[in-house]
Amino acid sequence: MPERITPPFTEESARQVVQYAEDIWNARVAEVVSDDYTEDTKWRYKDIFFEGRAGILPFLLERWPIQQDYRLRKEMWSFAGNRISVRFISEWRHRDTGQWYRTFGNEHWEFAAEGLMSVQDISANDLEISESERTL
């Protein structure tokens, strides 16, 4: 996203934010991802809770090496004001076991005035799949 998009979002700008998020998560450069969050961001990923941009980097650097051949798709569900909700699906192979997984769920995002994400709340489920069941 060359110029940061700020709220309130239009349908077009919300879709651009979602596409940008999909692109940077698929690139898997943790430092780039973490730069898009406020210093005091609040995160929930399944049963993991933390606060602060400083927590993002260790979380991603621990998680991403385990998820080999990762691919993610995000789809905007709704938007209003400074909030966007998406549904997502990702597929990845576990580094240690070789087992393929499909993770799917919902994300609710809230943005600060300057366009940085201040809240990310993710509900997700992992489903074991065979390599032949991959769709991404």
mmCIF file of C-alpha atoms in Angstrom:
data_model
loop_
_atom_site.group_PDB
_atom_site.id
_atom_site.type_symbol
_atom_site.label_atom_id
_atom_site.label_comp_id
_atom_site.label_asym_id
_atom_site.label_seq_id
_atom_site.Cartn_x
_atom_site.Cartn_y
_atom_site.Cartn_z
ATOM 1 C CA MET A 1 0.000 0.000 0.000
ATOM 2 C CA PRO A 2 2.030 2.968 -1.227
ATOM 3 C CA GLU A 3 0.013 5.524 0.729
ATOM 4 C CA ARG A 4 -1.629 4.437 3.983
ATOM 5 C CA ILE A 5 -5.418 4.315 3.721
ATOM 6 C CA THR A 6 -7.140 5.949 6.672
ATOM 7 C CA PRO A 7 -10.647 5.628 8.061
ATOM 8 C CA PRO A 8 -13.473 6.195 7.606
ATOM 9 C CA PHE A 9 -13.397 3.515 4.924
ATOM 10 C CA THR A 10 -15.374 3.397 1.728
ATOM 11 C CA GLU A 11 -16.119 0.047 0.135
ATOM 12 C CA GLU A 12 -13.275 0.637 -2.312
ATOM 13 C CA SER A 13 -10.736 1.669 0.331
ATOM 14 C CA ALA A 14 -11.754 -1.207 2.650
ATOM 15 C CA ARG A 15 -11.218 -3.682 -0.185
ATOM 16 C CA GLN A 16 -7.793 -2.142 -0.838
ATOM 17 C CA VAL A 17 -6.865 -2.572 2.833
ATOM 18 C CA VAL A 18 -7.955 -6.233 2.746
ATOM 19 C CA GLN A 19 -5.988 -6.924 -0.435
ATOM 20 C CA TYR A 20 -2.915 -5.225 1.003
ATOM 21 C CA ALA A 21 -3.211 -7.344 4.165
ATOM 22 C CA GLU A 22 -3.459 -10.525 2.083
ATOM 23 C CA ASP A 23 -0.422 -9.520 0.044
ATOM 24 C CA ILE A 24 1.859 -8.677 2.987
ATOM 25 C CA TRP A 25 0.867 -11.785 4.952
ATOM 26 C CA ASN A 26 1.588 -13.959 1.907
ATOM 27 C CA ALA A 27 4.980 -12.253 1.529
ATOM 28 C CA ARG A 28 5.695 -13.290 5.141
ATOM 29 C CA VAL A 29 8.091 -10.519 6.082
ATOM 30 C CA ALA A 30 7.340 -10.151 9.787
ATOM 31 C CA GLU A 31 8.875 -6.670 10.082
ATOM 32 C CA VAL A 32 6.633 -5.335 7.297
ATOM 33 C CA VAL A 33 3.539 -6.895 8.865
ATOM 34 C CA SER A 34 4.281 -5.506 12.331
ATOM 35 C CA ASP A 35 4.793 -1.969 10.987
ATOM 36 C CA ASP A 36 1.078 -1.820 10.101
ATOM 37 C CA TYR A 37 -0.042 -1.947 13.747
ATOM 38 C CA THR A 38 -0.214 0.688 16.471
ATOM 39 C CA GLU A 39 2.359 0.537 19.281
ATOM 40 C CA ASP A 40 -0.430 -0.465 21.699
ATOM 41 C CA THR A 41 -2.301 -2.825 19.361
ATOM 42 C CA LYS A 42 -4.416 -5.560 20.919
ATOM 43 C CA TRP A 43 -4.329 -9.034 19.361
ATOM 44 C CA ARG A 44 -6.256 -12.237 19.754
ATOM 45 C CA TYR A 45 -5.364 -15.205 17.577
ATOM 46 C CA LYS A 46 -7.457 -18.199 18.612
ATOM 47 C CA ASP A 47 -6.509 -18.601 22.287
ATOM 48 C CA ILE A 48 -3.415 -16.374 22.189
ATOM 49 C CA PHE A 49 -3.782 -12.824 23.519
ATOM 50 C CA PHE A 50 -1.186 -10.074 23.612
ATOM 51 C CA GLU A 51 -0.837 -6.326 23.485
ATOM 52 C CA GLY A 52 1.697 -4.149 21.742
ATOM 53 C CA ARG A 53 3.476 -4.102 18.411
ATOM 54 C CA ALA A 54 6.531 -5.583 20.148
ATOM 55 C CA GLY A 55 4.628 -8.870 20.571
ATOM 56 C CA ILE A 56 3.894 -9.303 16.870
ATOM 57 C CA LEU A 57 7.423 -10.035 15.685
ATOM 58 C CA PRO A 58 8.154 -12.898 18.112
ATOM 59 C CA PHE A 59 4.703 -14.375 17.466
ATOM 60 C CA LEU A 60 5.222 -14.437 13.688
ATOM 61 C CA LEU A 61 8.870 -15.520 13.833
ATOM 62 C CA GLU A 62 7.877 -18.506 15.974
ATOM 63 C CA ARG A 63 4.783 -19.443 13.969
ATOM 64 C CA TRP A 64 5.759 -18.915 10.341
ATOM 65 C CA PRO A 65 8.725 -21.336 10.129
ATOM 66 C CA ILE A 66 6.379 -24.129 11.218
ATOM 67 C CA GLN A 67 3.876 -23.290 8.468
ATOM 68 C CA GLN A 68 5.643 -24.318 5.262
ATOM 69 C CA ASP A 69 4.220 -23.602 1.777
ATOM 70 C CA TYR A 70 1.802 -21.114 3.330
ATOM 71 C CA ARG A 71 -0.854 -19.475 1.152
ATOM 72 C CA LEU A 72 -3.611 -17.121 2.367
ATOM 73 C CA ARG A 73 -6.779 -15.603 0.910
ATOM 74 C CA LYS A 74 -8.829 -12.871 2.584
ATOM 75 C CA GLU A 75 -12.300 -11.710 1.615
ATOM 76 C CA MET A 76 -13.972 -8.601 2.985
ATOM 77 C CA TRP A 77 -17.080 -9.482 4.963
ATOM 78 C CA SER A 78 -18.157 -5.997 6.031
ATOM 79 C CA PHE A 79 -16.874 -2.547 6.920
ATOM 80 C CA ALA A 80 -18.076 0.561 8.751
ATOM 81 C CA GLY A 81 -16.200 3.651 9.883
ATOM 82 C CA ASN A 82 -12.834 2.461 11.181
ATOM 83 C CA ARG A 83 -13.657 -1.266 11.242
ATOM 84 C CA ILE A 84 -13.310 -4.052 8.699
ATOM 85 C CA SER A 85 -14.264 -7.721 9.053
ATOM 86 C CA VAL A 86 -12.875 -10.419 6.791
ATOM 87 C CA ARG A 87 -13.155 -14.131 6.385
ATOM 88 C CA PHE A 88 -10.039 -16.007 5.440
ATOM 89 C CA ILE A 89 -8.643 -19.345 4.446
ATOM 90 C CA SER A 90 -5.021 -20.452 4.469
ATOM 91 C CA GLU A 91 -3.297 -23.695 3.657
ATOM 92 C CA TRP A 92 0.063 -24.820 4.914
ATOM 93 C CA ARG A 93 2.223 -27.872 5.581
ATOM 94 C CA HIS A 94 3.576 -28.526 9.071
ATOM 95 C CA ARG A 95 7.378 -28.355 9.032
ATOM 96 C CA ASP A 96 7.876 -31.285 11.415
ATOM 97 C CA THR A 97 5.135 -33.719 10.368
ATOM 98 C CA GLY A 98 4.467 -32.858 6.723
ATOM 99 C CA GLN A 99 0.730 -32.813 7.484
ATOM 100 C CA TRP A 100 -1.267 -30.301 5.424
ATOM 101 C CA TYR A 101 -3.751 -27.988 7.145
ATOM 102 C CA ARG A 102 -6.465 -25.611 6.076
ATOM 103 C CA THR A 103 -7.050 -22.795 8.530
ATOM 104 C CA PHE A 104 -10.243 -20.827 8.117
ATOM 105 C CA GLY A 105 -11.953 -18.182 10.156
ATOM 106 C CA ASN A 106 -12.934 -14.584 10.686
ATOM 107 C CA GLU A 107 -10.954 -11.480 11.530
ATOM 108 C CA HIS A 108 -12.274 -8.258 12.992
ATOM 109 C CA TRP A 109 -10.031 -5.231 12.607
ATOM 110 C CA GLU A 110 -10.188 -1.768 14.123
ATOM 111 C CA PHE A 111 -7.986 1.073 12.877
ATOM 112 C CA ALA A 112 -6.583 4.206 14.462
ATOM 113 C CA ALA A 113 -7.015 7.555 12.709
ATOM 114 C CA GLU A 114 -3.609 7.287 10.956
ATOM 115 C CA GLY A 115 -4.598 3.941 9.378
ATOM 116 C CA LEU A 116 -2.618 1.596 11.631
ATOM 117 C CA MET A 117 -4.492 -1.406 12.999
ATOM 118 C CA SER A 118 -5.229 -1.030 16.700
ATOM 119 C CA VAL A 119 -7.231 -4.242 17.220
ATOM 120 C CA GLN A 120 -6.997 -7.600 15.486
ATOM 121 C CA ASP A 121 -9.367 -10.273 16.729
ATOM 122 C CA ILE A 122 -9.114 -13.649 14.970
ATOM 123 C CA SER A 123 -11.293 -16.713 15.396
ATOM 124 C CA ALA A 124 -9.931 -19.662 13.423
ATOM 125 C CA ASN A 125 -9.989 -23.433 13.086
ATOM 126 C CA ASP A 126 -7.360 -25.788 11.680
ATOM 127 C CA LEU A 127 -8.492 -28.761 9.633
ATOM 128 C CA GLU A 128 -6.151 -31.557 8.586
ATOM 129 C CA ILE A 129 -6.288 -32.099 4.825
ATOM 130 C CA SER A 130 -4.433 -34.240 2.333
ATOM 131 C CA GLU A 131 -2.208 -32.595 -0.232
ATOM 132 C CA SER A 132 -4.743 -33.546 -2.927
ATOM 133 C CA GLU A 133 -7.441 -31.539 -1.103
ATOM 134 C CA ARG A 134 -5.533 -28.258 -1.392
ATOM 135 C CA THR A 135 -7.386 -25.446 -3.151
ATOM 136 C CA LEU A 136 -4.959 -22.537 -2.802
#
